[in-house]
Coordinates of C-alpha atoms and ligand atoms in Angstrom, one line a residue:
X187 CA 0.4 0.2 0.1
X188 CA 1.5 3.1 -1.0
X189 CA 0.7 6.4 1.4
X190 CA 1.7 9.6 0.6
X191 CA -1.1 11.8 2.4
X192 CA -1.8 11.6 6.0
X193 CA -5.3 13.5 6.9
X194 CA -6.2 14.7 10.2
X195 CA -8.6 15.5 12.6
X196 CA -8.2 18.1 15.2
X197 CA -10.2 17.9 18.3
X198 CA -9.7 14.4 20.1
X199 CA -7.4 13.7 17.6
X200 CA -4.2 16.3 18.2
X201 CA -5.6 18.7 21.1
X202 CA -7.7 17.4 24.1
X203 CA -10.8 19.7 22.4
X204 CA -13.5 16.9 23.0
X205 CA -13.8 17.1 26.6
X206 CA -13.8 21.2 26.1
X207 CA -16.7 20.6 23.3
X208 CA -18.6 18.4 25.9
X209 CA -18.1 21.3 29.3
X210 CA -19.8 23.7 26.8
X211 CA -22.6 22.0 25.6
X212 CA -23.5 20.4 29.2
X213 CA -23.6 24.2 30.3
X214 CA -26.4 24.4 27.4
X215 CA -28.1 21.0 28.3
X216 CA -28.6 22.2 31.5
X217 CA -30.1 25.2 31.0
X218 CA -33.2 23.7 29.0
X219 CA -33.1 21.1 31.5
X220 CA -31.5 17.9 28.7
X221 CA -30.5 15.1 30.6
X222 CA -26.4 14.8 29.0
X223 CA -23.4 12.8 29.7
X224 CA -20.6 12.0 28.2
X225 CA -21.1 8.8 26.7
X226 CA -24.3 11.3 24.7
X227 CA -21.2 13.2 23.6
X228 CA -19.8 10.9 22.0
X229 CA -22.1 11.3 19.5
X230 CA -21.3 15.1 18.9
X231 CA -17.6 13.7 18.2
X232 CA -16.7 15.0 14.5
X233 CA -20.0 17.0 13.7
X234 CA -20.9 19.9 13.3
X235 CA -22.5 22.3 15.6
X236 CA -25.9 22.8 14.0
X237 CA -25.7 18.5 13.8
X238 CA -24.9 18.7 17.8
X239 CA -27.1 20.9 18.5
X240 CA -30.2 18.4 16.8
X241 CA -28.8 15.5 19.0
X242 CA -29.0 17.7 22.2
X243 CA -32.5 18.4 21.0
X244 CA -33.4 14.8 21.1
X245 CA -34.0 14.6 24.2
X246 CA -35.6 18.7 25.1
X247 CA -39.5 18.8 26.3
X248 CA -39.9 22.1 26.1
X249 CA -42.0 24.0 23.6
X250 CA -40.2 24.0 20.4
X251 CA -37.4 25.8 19.4
X252 CA -37.3 28.6 16.8
X253 CA -34.5 29.1 14.4
X254 CA -33.3 31.9 16.0
X255 CA -33.5 30.3 19.6
X256 CA -31.7 27.6 18.0
X257 CA -29.2 30.5 17.0
X258 CA -29.0 31.6 19.9
X259 CA -27.9 28.3 22.1
X260 CA -25.6 27.5 19.6
X261 CA -24.1 31.3 19.8
X262 CA -24.0 30.5 23.9
X263 CA -22.2 27.0 23.3
X264 CA -19.8 28.6 20.8
X265 CA -19.0 31.7 23.3
X266 CA -18.6 29.6 26.4
X267 CA -16.3 26.9 24.4
X268 CA -14.0 30.1 23.0
X269 CA -13.9 31.0 26.5
X270 CA -12.2 27.3 27.3
X271 CA -9.6 27.7 24.5
X272 CA -8.4 30.7 25.9
X273 CA -6.2 28.4 27.6
X274 CA -4.5 26.5 25.0
X275 CA -1.3 27.3 25.0
X276 CA 1.8 25.3 22.8
X277 CA 2.1 23.3 25.7
X278 CA -1.6 22.1 25.5
X279 CA -0.4 19.5 22.5
X280 CA 0.6 16.1 24.3
X281 CA 4.8 15.6 23.3
X282 CA 3.4 12.4 21.2
X283 CA 1.7 14.4 19.3
X284 CA 4.6 16.8 18.9
X285 CA 6.6 13.7 18.3
X286 CA 4.4 11.9 15.5
X287 CA 3.9 14.8 13.5
X288 CA 7.7 15.1 13.7
X289 CA 8.2 12.0 12.6
X290 CA 6.0 11.9 9.9
X291 CA 7.4 14.5 7.7
X292 CA 10.8 13.7 8.2
X293 CA 9.6 10.4 7.1
X294 CA 8.3 11.9 4.2
X295 CA 4.9 12.5 4.5
X296 CA 2.3 15.2 3.9
X297 CA 0.5 16.3 5.9
X298 CA -3.6 17.5 6.2
X299 CA -5.6 18.4 8.5
X300 CA -9.8 17.7 8.3
X301 CA -11.8 19.4 11.0
X302 CA -15.4 20.1 10.8
X303 CA -14.3 22.8 13.7
X304 CA -14.5 27.0 12.9
X305 CA -12.4 27.6 15.3
X306 CA -10.1 25.0 14.2
X307 CA -7.8 28.0 12.6
X308 CA -7.3 29.7 15.9
X309 CA -7.0 26.0 17.8
X310 CA -3.6 25.4 15.2
X311 CA -2.3 29.1 16.0
X312 CA -2.7 29.0 19.7
X313 CA -0.6 25.4 19.7
X314 CA 1.3 26.8 17.6
X315 CA 0.5 24.4 15.5
X316 CA -0.3 25.8 12.2
X317 CA 2.8 25.4 10.1
X318 CA 2.6 21.7 10.8
X319 CA 0.3 21.2 7.6
X320 CA 1.1 21.3 4.1
X321 CA -2.8 22.3 3.5
X322 CA -5.6 22.8 6.5
X323 CA -9.4 22.4 5.9
X324 CA -12.3 23.6 8.6
X325 CA -16.1 24.2 9.0
X326 CA -15.9 27.3 7.3
X327 CA -15.4 25.7 3.9
X328 CA -17.5 22.7 3.8
X329 CA -21.2 21.9 3.6
X330 CA -21.7 18.5 4.2
X331 CA -20.8 17.2 7.5
X332 CA -18.9 14.1 8.7
X333 CA -19.6 11.3 7.3
X334 CA -19.5 13.0 4.5
X335 CA -16.4 12.5 3.2
X336 CA -16.7 16.4 1.2
X337 CA -13.6 17.4 3.8
X338 CA -11.8 14.2 3.6
X339 CA -11.6 14.6 -0.1
X340 CA -10.7 19.1 -0.5
X341 CA -7.5 17.8 2.2
X342 CA -6.3 15.5 -0.5
X343 CA -7.1 16.9 -3.3
X344 CA -5.0 20.2 -1.7
X345 CA -2.1 18.0 -1.3
X346 CA -2.5 17.2 -4.6
X347 CA -3.3 13.3 -3.7
X348 CA -5.9 10.6 -4.6
X349 CA -7.8 9.7 -1.7
X350 CA -6.2 6.0 -2.0
X351 CA -2.9 7.6 -1.4
X352 CA -4.0 9.0 2.3
X353 CA -4.7 8.1 5.3
X354 CA -7.0 9.5 8.2
X355 CA -6.3 9.8 11.4
X356 CA -9.5 9.9 13.4
X357 CA -11.0 9.7 17.1
X358 CA -14.8 9.9 15.5
X359 CA -17.6 6.9 13.7
X360 CA -18.3 9.6 12.0
X361 CA -15.1 10.5 10.8
X362 CA -14.1 6.5 10.2
X363 CA -16.9 7.0 8.1
X364 CA -16.0 9.4 6.0
X365 CA -13.1 8.4 5.2
X366 CA -14.2 4.7 3.8
X367 CA -16.7 7.0 2.1
X368 CA -13.8 8.6 0.9
X369 CA -12.1 5.6 -0.6
X370 CA -8.6 6.5 2.3
X371 CA -6.9 4.4 4.6
X372 CA -9.2 5.2 7.6
X373 CA -7.3 4.8 11.5
X374 CA -9.5 5.1 14.5
X375 CA -7.6 6.7 17.3
X376 CA -8.9 5.7 20.7
X377 CA -12.8 4.0 21.8
X378 CA -15.2 6.2 20.4
X379 CA -14.1 5.4 16.5
X380 CA -14.3 1.3 17.5
X381 CA -17.6 1.3 16.0
X382 CA -17.1 2.1 12.7
X383 CA -14.3 -0.4 12.8
X384 CA -12.0 1.4 11.1
X385 CA -9.2 -0.8 8.5
X386 CA -6.3 0.6 11.4
X387 CA -7.3 1.1 14.8
X388 CA -4.4 2.5 17.6
X389 CA -4.7 3.5 20.7
X390 CA -1.8 6.3 21.1
X391 CA -0.9 9.1 18.5
X392 CA 2.7 7.6 19.2
X393 CA 2.0 4.6 17.6
X394 CA 1.1 6.2 13.6
X395 CA 5.2 6.4 12.8
X396 CA 5.6 2.4 13.4
X397 CA 2.3 2.0 11.6
X398 CA 2.9 4.1 8.5
X399 CA 6.7 4.3 7.8
X400 CA 6.3 1.0 5.6
X401 CA 3.9 1.9 3.6
X402 CA 5.5 5.0 1.8
X403 CA 6.0 4.3 -1.0
Ligands
BG6_174 C1 -15.6 19.0 15.5 C2 -16.2 18.5 17.2 O1 -14.0 18.7 15.5 O2 -16.3 20.0 15.3 C3 -17.3 18.0 17.2 O3 -15.7 16.8 17.5 C4 -17.8 20.1 16.4 O4 -17.3 17.9 18.6 C5 -17.4 20.4 15.3 O5 -19.5 20.0 16.8 C6 -17.9 21.7 15.2 O6 -16.9 22.6 16.3 P1 -17.2 24.9 15.8 O7 -16.1 24.4 16.7 O8 -17.4 24.6 14.7 O9 -18.3 24.4 16.6
MG175 MG1 -12.7 14.6 16.0

């Protein structure tokens, strides 16, 4: 197998922001009296803010929300989330992550980011990760959220590589499904990705270089 490009999800893969998304949604859920826990939060991994709110509202028992009210709740969640992002610094990137990115670049892989988040560029800037990528695609550039392959197809095309020459690293079921739909090698990181049956499953990002180096042509 010839793999030349690696497409990374951001939240929950390169930085532990999945927990921050959870805390922000939890606050909104409390205010709307919706039961919500971390297991339920796994369903929100990888999908857009709009789709996340709709999942949260499945258990909402109050009067139906208008589109304007929904927008207010999404804005509230994003405001809380962005307040938490203020605490991110380059030190928030786990040493395993920095070291894996360095080794993969040194082995000749081209690296891209494919994040559904509209905050992805802010996170990359705060953590000094922007320059690690040859291409970046974020939630402001796509019309279809994961599991649609749009984001990873765009990332591969920005690396000027066919999807079959790319691997995708994902912590979310929807993200693994997007990689499979796009024709890339899917690599699941952690237990939340496993139900989507990725081609390869890892427990830590530190396993990536050894796993992929022999696939480089
Ligand atoms: C994904 C997260 O990366 O981005 C989702 O896994 C999140 O949980 C989505 O809903 C959108 O993020 P944002 O920052 O645009 O609200
Ligand atoms: Mg993720």
